[in-house]
PDB file of C-alpha atoms in Angstrom:
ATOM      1  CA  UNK A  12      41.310   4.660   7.031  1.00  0.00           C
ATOM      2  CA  UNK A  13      43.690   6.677   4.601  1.00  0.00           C
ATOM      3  CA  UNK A  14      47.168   5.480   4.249  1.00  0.00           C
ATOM      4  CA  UNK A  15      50.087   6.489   1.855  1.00  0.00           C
ATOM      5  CA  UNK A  16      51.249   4.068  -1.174  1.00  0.00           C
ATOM      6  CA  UNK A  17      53.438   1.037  -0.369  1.00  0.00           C
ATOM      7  CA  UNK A  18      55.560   0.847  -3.687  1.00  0.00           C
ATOM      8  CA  UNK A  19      55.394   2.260  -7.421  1.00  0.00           C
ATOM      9  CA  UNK A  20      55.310   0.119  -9.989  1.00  0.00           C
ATOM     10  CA  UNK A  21      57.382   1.306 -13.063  1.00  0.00           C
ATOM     11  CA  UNK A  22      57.081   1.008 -16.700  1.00  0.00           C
ATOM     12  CA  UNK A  23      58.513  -1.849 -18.512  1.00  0.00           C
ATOM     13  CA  UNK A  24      61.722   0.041 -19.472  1.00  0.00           C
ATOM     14  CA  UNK A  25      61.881   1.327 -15.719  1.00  0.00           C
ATOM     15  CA  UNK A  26      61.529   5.038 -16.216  1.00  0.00           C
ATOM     16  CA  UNK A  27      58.324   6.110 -15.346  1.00  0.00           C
ATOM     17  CA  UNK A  28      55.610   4.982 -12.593  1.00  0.00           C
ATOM     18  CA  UNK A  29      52.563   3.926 -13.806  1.00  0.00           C
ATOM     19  CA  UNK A  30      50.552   2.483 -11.006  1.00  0.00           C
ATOM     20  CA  UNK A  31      50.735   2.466  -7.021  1.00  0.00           C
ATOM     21  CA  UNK A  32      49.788  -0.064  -4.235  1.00  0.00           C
ATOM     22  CA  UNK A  33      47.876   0.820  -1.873  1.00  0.00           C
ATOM     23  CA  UNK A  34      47.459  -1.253   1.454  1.00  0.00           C
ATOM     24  CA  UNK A  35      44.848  -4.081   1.559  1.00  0.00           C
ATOM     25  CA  UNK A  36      44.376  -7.559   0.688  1.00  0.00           C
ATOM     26  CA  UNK A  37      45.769  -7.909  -2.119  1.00  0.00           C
ATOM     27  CA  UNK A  38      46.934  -4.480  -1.903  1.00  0.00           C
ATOM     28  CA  UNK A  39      45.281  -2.229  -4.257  1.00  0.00           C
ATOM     29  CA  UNK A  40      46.835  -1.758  -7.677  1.00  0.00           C
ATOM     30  CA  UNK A  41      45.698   1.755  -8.784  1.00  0.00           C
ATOM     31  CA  UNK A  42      47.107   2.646 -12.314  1.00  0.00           C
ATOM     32  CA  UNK A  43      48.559   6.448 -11.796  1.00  0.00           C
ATOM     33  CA  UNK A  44      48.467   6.940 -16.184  1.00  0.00           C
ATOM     34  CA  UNK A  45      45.567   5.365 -17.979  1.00  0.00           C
ATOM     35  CA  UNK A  46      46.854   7.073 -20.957  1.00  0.00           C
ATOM     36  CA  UNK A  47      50.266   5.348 -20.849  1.00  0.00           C
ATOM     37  CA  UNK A  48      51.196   2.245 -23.526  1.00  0.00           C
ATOM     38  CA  UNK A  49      52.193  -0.206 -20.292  1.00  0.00           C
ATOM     39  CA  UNK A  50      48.759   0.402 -18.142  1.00  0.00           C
ATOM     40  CA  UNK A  51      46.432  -1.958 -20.597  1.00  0.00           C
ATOM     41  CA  UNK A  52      49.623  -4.336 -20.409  1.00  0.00           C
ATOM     42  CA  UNK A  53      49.214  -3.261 -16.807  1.00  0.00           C
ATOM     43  CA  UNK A  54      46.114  -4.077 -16.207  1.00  0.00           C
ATOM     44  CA  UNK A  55      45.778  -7.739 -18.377  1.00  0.00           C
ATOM     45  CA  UNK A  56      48.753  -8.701 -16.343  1.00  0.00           C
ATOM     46  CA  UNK A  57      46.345  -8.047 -13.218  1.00  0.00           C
ATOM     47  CA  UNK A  58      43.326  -9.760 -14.453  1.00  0.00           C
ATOM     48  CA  UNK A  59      45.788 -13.336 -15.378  1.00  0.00           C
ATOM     49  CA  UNK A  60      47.137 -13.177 -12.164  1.00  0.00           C
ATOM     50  CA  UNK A  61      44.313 -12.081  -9.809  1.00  0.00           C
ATOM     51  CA  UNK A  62      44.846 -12.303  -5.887  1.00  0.00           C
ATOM     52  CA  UNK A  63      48.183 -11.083  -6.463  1.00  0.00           C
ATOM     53  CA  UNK A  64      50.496  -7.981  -6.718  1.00  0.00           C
ATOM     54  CA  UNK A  65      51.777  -7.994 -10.506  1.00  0.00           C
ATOM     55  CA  UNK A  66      54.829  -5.712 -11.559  1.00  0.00           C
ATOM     56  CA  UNK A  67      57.386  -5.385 -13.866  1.00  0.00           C
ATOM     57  CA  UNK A  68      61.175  -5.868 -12.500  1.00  0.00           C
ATOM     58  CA  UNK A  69      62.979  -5.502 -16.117  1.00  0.00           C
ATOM     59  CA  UNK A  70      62.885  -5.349 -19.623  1.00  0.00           C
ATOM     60  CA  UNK A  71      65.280  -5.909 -22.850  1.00  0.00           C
ATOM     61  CA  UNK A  72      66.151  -3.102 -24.682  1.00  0.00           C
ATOM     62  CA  UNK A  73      64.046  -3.489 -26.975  1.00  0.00           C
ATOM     63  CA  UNK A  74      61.214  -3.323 -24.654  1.00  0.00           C
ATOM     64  CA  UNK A  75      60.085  -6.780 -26.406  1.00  0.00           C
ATOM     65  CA  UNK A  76      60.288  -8.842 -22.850  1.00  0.00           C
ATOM     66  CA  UNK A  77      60.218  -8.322 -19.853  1.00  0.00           C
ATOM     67  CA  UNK A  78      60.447 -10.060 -16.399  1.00  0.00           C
ATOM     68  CA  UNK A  79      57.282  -9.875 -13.960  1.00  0.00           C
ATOM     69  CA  UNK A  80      57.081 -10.707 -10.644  1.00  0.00           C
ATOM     70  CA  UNK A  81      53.868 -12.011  -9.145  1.00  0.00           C
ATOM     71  CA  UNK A  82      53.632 -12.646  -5.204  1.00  0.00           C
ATOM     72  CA  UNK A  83      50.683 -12.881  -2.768  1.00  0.00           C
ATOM     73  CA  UNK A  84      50.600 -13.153   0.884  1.00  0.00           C
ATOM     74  CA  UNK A  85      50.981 -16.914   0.338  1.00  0.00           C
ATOM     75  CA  UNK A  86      53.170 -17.089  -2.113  1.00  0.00           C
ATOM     76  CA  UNK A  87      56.896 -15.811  -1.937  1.00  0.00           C
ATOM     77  CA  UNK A  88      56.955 -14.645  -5.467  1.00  0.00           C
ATOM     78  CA  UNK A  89      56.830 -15.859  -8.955  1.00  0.00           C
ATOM     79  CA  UNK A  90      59.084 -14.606 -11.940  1.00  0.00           C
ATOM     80  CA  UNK A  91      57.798 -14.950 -15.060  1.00  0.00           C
ATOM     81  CA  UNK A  92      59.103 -14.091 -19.064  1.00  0.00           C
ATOM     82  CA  UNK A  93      56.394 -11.515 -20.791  1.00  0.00           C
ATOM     83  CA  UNK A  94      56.343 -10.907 -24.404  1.00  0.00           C
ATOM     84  CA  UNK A  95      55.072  -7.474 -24.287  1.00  0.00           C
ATOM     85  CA  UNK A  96      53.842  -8.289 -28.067  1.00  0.00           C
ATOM     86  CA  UNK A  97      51.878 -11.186 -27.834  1.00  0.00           C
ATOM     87  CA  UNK A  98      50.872 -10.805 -24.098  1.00  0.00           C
ATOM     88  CA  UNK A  99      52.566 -14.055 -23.005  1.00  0.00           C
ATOM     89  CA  UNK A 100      53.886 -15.175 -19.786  1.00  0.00           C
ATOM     90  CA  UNK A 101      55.968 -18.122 -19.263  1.00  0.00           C
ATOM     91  CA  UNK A 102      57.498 -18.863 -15.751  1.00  0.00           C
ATOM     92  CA  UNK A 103      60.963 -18.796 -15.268  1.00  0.00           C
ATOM     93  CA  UNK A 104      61.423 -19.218 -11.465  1.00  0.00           C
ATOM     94  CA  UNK A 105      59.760 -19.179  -8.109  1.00  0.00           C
ATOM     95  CA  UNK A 106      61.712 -17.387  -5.301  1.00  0.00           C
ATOM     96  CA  UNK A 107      61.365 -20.628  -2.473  1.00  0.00           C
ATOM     97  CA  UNK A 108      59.945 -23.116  -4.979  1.00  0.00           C
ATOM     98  CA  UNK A 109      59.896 -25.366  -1.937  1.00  0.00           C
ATOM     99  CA  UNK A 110      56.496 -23.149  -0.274  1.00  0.00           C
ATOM    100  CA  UNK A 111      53.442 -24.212  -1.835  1.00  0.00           C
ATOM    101  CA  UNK A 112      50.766 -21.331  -1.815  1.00  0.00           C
ATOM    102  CA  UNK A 113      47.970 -23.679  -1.216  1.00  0.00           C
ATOM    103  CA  UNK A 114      49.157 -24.845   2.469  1.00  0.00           C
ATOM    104  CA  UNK A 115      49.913 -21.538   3.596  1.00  0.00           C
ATOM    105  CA  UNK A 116      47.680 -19.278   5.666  1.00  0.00           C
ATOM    106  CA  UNK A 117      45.877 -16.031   4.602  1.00  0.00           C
ATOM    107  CA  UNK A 118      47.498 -12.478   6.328  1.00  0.00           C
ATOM    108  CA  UNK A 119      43.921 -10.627   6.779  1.00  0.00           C
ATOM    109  CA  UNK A 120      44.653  -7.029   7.416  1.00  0.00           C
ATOM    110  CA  UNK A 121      42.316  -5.566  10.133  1.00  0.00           C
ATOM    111  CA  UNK A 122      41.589  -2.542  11.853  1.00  0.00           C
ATOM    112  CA  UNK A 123      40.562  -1.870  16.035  1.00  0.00           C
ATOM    113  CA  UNK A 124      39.681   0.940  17.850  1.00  0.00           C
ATOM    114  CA  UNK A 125      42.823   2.109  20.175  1.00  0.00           C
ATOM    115  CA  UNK A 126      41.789   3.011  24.072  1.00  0.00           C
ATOM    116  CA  UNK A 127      41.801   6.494  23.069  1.00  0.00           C
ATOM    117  CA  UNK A 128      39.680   5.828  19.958  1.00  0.00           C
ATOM    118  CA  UNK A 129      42.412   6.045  17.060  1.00  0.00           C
ATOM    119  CA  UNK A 130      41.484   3.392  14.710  1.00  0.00           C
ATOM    120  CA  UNK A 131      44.739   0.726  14.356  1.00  0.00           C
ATOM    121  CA  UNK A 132      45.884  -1.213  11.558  1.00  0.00           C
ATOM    122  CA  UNK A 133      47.114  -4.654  11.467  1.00  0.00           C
ATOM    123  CA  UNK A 134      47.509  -8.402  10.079  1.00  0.00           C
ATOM    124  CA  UNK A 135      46.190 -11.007  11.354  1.00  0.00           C
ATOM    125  CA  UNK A 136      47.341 -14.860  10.185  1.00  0.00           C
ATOM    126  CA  UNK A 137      45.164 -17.527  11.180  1.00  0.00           C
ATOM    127  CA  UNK A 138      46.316 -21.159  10.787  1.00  0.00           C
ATOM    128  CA  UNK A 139      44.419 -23.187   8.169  1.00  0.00           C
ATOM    129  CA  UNK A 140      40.569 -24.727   9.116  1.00  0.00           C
ATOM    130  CA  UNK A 141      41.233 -22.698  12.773  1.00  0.00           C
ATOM    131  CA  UNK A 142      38.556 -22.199  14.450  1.00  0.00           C
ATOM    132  CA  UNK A 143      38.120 -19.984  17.827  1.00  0.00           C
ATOM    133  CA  UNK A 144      39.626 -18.985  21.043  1.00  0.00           C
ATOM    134  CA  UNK A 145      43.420 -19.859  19.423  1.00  0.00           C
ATOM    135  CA  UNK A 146      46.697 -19.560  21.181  1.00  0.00           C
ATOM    136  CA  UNK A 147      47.858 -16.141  19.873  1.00  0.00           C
ATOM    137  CA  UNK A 148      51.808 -14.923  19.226  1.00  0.00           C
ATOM    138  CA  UNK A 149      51.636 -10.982  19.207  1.00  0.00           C
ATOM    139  CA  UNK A 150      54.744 -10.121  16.661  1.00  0.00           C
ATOM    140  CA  UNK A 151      55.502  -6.268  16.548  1.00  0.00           C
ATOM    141  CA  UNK A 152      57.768  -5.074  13.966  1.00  0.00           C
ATOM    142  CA  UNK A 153      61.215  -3.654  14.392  1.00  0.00           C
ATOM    143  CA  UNK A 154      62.303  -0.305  13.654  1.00  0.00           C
ATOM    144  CA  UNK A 155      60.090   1.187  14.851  1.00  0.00           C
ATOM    145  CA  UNK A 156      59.814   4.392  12.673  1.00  0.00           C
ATOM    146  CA  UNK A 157      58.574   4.446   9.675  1.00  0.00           C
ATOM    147  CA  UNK A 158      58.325   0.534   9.472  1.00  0.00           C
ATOM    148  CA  UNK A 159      55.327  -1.708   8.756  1.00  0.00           C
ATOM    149  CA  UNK A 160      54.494  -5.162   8.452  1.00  0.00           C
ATOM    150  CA  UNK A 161      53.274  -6.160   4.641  1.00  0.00           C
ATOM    151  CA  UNK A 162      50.517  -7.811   3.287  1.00  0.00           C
ATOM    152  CA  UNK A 163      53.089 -10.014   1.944  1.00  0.00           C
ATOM    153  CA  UNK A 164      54.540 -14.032   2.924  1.00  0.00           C
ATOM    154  CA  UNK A 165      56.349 -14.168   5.642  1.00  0.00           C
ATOM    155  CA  UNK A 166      58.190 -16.839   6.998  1.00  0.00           C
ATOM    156  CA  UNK A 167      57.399 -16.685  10.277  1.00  0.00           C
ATOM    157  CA  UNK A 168      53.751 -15.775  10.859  1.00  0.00           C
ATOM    158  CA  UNK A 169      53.775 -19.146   8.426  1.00  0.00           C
ATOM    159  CA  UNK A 170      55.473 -21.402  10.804  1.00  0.00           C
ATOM    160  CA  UNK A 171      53.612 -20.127  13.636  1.00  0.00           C
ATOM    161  CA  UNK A 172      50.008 -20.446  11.657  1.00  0.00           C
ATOM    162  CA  UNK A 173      51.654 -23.724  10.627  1.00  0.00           C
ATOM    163  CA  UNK A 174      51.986 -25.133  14.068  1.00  0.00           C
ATOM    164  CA  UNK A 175      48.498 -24.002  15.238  1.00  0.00           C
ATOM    165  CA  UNK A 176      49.277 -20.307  16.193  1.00  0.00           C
ATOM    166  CA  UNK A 177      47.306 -16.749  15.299  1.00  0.00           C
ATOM    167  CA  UNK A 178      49.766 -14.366  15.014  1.00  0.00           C
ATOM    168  CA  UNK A 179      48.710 -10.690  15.456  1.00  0.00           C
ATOM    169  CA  UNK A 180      50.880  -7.949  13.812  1.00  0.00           C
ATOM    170  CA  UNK A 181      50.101  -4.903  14.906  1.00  0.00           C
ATOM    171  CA  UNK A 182      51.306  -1.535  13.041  1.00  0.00           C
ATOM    172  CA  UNK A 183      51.065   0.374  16.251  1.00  0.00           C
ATOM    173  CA  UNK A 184      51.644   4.331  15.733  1.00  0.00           C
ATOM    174  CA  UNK A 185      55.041   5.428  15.125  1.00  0.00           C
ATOM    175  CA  UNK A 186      55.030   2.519  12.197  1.00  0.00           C
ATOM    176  CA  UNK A 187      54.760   4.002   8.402  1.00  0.00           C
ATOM    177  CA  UNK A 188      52.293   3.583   5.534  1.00  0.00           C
ATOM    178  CA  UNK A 189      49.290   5.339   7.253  1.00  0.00           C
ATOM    179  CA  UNK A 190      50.398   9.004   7.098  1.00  0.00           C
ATOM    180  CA  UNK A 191      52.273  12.277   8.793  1.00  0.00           C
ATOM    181  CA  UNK A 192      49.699  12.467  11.936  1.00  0.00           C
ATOM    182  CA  UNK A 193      50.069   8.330  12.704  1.00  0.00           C
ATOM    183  CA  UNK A 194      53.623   8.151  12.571  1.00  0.00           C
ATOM    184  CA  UNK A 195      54.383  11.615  14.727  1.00  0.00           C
ATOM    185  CA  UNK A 196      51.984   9.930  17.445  1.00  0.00           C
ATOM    186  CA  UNK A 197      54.839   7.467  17.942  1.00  0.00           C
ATOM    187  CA  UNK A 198      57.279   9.795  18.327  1.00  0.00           C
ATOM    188  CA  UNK A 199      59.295   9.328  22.030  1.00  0.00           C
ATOM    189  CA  UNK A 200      56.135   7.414  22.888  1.00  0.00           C
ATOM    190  CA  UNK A 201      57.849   3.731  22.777  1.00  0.00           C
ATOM    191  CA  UNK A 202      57.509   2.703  25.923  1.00  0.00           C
ATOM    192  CA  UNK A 203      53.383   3.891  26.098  1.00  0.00           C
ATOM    193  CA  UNK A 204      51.831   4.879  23.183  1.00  0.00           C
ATOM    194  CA  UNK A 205      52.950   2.159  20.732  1.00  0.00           C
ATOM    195  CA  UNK A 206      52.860  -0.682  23.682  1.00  0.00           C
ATOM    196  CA  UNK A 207      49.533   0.573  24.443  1.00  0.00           C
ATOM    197  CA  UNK A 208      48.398   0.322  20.480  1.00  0.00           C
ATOM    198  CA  UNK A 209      50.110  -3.507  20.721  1.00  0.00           C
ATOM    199  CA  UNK A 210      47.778  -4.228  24.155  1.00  0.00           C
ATOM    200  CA  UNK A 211      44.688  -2.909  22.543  1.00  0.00           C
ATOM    201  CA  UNK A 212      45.355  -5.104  20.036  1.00  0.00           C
ATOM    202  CA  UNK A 213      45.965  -8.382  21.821  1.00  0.00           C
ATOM    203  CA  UNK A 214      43.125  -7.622  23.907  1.00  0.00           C
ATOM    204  CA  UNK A 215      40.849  -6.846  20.437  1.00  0.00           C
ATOM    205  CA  UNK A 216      41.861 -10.614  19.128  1.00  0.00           C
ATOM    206  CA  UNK A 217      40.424 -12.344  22.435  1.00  0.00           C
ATOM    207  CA  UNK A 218      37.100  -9.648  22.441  1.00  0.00           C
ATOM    208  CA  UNK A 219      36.279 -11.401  19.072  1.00  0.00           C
ATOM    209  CA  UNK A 220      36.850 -14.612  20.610  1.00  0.00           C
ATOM    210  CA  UNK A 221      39.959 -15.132  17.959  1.00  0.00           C
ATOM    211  CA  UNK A 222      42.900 -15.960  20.554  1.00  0.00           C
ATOM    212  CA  UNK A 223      42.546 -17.145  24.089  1.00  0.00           C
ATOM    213  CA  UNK A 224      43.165 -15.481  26.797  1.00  0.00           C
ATOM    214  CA  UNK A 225      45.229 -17.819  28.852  1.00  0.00           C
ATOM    215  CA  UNK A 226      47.637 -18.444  25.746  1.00  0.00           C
ATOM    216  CA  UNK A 227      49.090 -15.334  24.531  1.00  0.00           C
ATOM    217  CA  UNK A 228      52.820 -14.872  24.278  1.00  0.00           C
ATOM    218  CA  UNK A 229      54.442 -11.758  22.824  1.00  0.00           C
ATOM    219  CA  UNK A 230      57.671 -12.172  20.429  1.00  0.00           C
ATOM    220  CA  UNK A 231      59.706  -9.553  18.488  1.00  0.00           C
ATOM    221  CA  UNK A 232      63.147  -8.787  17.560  1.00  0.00           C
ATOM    222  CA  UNK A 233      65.077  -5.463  17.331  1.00  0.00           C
ATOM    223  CA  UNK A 234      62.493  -2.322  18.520  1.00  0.00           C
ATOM    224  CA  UNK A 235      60.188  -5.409  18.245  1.00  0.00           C
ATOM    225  CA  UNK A 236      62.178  -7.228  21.099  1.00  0.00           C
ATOM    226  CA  UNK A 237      62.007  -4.095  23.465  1.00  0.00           C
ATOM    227  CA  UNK A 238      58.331  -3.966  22.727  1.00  0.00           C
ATOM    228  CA  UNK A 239      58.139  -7.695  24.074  1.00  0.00           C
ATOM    229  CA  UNK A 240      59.757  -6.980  27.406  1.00  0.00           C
ATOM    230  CA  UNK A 241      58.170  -3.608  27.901  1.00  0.00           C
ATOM    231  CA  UNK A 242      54.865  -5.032  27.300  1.00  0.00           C
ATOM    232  CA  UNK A 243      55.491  -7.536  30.074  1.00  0.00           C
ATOM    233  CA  UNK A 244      56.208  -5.027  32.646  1.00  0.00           C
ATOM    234  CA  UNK A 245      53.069  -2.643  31.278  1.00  0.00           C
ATOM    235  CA  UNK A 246      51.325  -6.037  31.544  1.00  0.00           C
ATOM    236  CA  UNK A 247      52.438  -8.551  33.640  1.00  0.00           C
ATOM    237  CA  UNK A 248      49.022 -10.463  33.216  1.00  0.00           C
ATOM    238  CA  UNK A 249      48.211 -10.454  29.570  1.00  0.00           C
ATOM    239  CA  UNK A 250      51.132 -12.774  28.485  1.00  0.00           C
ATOM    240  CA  UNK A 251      52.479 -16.588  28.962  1.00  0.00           C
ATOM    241  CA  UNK A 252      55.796 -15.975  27.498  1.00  0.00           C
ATOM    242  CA  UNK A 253      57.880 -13.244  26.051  1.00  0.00           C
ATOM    243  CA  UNK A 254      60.400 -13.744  23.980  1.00  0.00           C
ATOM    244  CA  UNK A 255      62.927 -11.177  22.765  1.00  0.00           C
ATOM    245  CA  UNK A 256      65.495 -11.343  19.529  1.00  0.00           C
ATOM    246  CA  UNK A 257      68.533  -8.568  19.388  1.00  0.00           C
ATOM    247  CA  UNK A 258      65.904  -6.290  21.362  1.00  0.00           C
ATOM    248  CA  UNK A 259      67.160  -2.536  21.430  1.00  0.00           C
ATOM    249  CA  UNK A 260      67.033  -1.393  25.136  1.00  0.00           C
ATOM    250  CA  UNK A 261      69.684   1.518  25.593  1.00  0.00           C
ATOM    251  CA  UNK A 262      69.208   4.321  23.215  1.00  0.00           C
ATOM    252  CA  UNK A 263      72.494   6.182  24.292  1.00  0.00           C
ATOM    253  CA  UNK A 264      74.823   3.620  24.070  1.00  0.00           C
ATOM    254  CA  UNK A 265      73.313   2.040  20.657  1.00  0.00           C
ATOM    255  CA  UNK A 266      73.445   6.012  19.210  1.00  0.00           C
ATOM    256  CA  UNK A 267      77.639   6.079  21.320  1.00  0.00           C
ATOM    257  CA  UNK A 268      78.318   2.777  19.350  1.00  0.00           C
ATOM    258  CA  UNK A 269      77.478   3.880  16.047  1.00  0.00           C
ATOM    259  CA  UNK A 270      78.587   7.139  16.101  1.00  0.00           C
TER     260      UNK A 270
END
């Protein structure tokens, strides 16, 4: 399905945007300005490091070096020195050194059919070697509006995967990233809608005989923690356990407290 750009990347010296990323897995890299003197630097940065987003995060004055950051959905993100000159890249630091890439799960972004026929976009993160009929956590996002969950690492879809657990993030409507039409079908539709697009999700996983359907258990925090409890009471059936983190339950007194 369509969906709107994640990020820009700039230009080395940070002035200009010269490609955009597109959701997918890796997300797609489009360059915006073929014509431009940093897309061919652009684009060989893309082909060292391929698998993974690649963009410039600053540059001397010169414009003679410049720092690149490389990350994946298994890797946290590298930081590397590149001589614009002779197309050299020398690492300088990793952002958790202590993660290595190669024991961490793939995020596979997906899409289902909603009850009503809207197609739904997710992630799915499978542990390592799994196989079928997995105990599944369902983890919607916080927010909700406007929010999305990245093809990006995560921490926590990692420790579940790590421990044996899919984990099913679902970017129900209401979240961002997919354009005007899915995000205003969220609107005042917390409690139905978007627990409706999380349900048709969970229920998606065990249809392809991904999760089991005696061992699902919902978690989320902030919107994501409502989510949990409301999709307990929507469907008291579907899940083992719900756990909620800082949930957001009363609108009027959250919008009282911080005015």
């Amino acid at each position: 399905g369509a969906a709107d750009a994640e990020d820009l990347v700039l230009s080395f010296d940070r002035k200009e945007p010269v490609a955009a990323l597109y959701p997918g897995a890796p997300p797609w890299e489009r360059v915006l300005d073929t014509t431009h003197p940093d897309a061919a630097r652009l684009k060989s940065l893309m082909q060292a490091f391929p698998g993974q987003v690649v963009r410039p995060v600053s540059v001397t004055a010169d414009g003679a070096k410049a720092v690149v950051e490389t990350y994946s959905d298994r890797n946290p993100g590298d930081y590397y020195l590149f001589d614009t000159k002779t197309m050299k890249a020398a690492l300088i630091a990793s952002r958790q050194e202590w993660i290595d890439p190669e024991q961490m799960s793939e995020r596979q972004p997906l899409e289902f059919k909603a009850r009503d026929g809207q197609s739904i976009h997710a992630l799915l993160t499978l542990p390592r070697g799994a196989g079928k009929n997995l105990p599944l956590v369902v983890n919607p996002h916080g927010g909700p509006a406007d929010v999305m969950d990245h093809w990006r690492w995560e921490p926590e879809p990692q420790l579940l995967a790590s421990r044996g657990y899919a984990v099913l993030q679902v970017n129900f409507r209401g979240s961002g990233g997919y354009g005007r039409k899915y995000f205003d079908e969220g609107k005042q539709r917390w409690d139905s809608v978007m627990i409706d697009d999380i349900t048709d999700g969970a229920r998606w996983t065990i249809g392809q005989g991904i999760a089991d359907a005696q061992r699902l258990c919902i978690y989320g925090g902030s919107y994501g923690g409502y989510a949990a409890l409301m999709s307990a009471l929507r469907e008291p059936d579907l899940y083992r356990c719900v756990i909620d983190y800082a949930g957001v339950y009363d609108l009027n007194l959250q919008r009282t407290e911080s005015d």
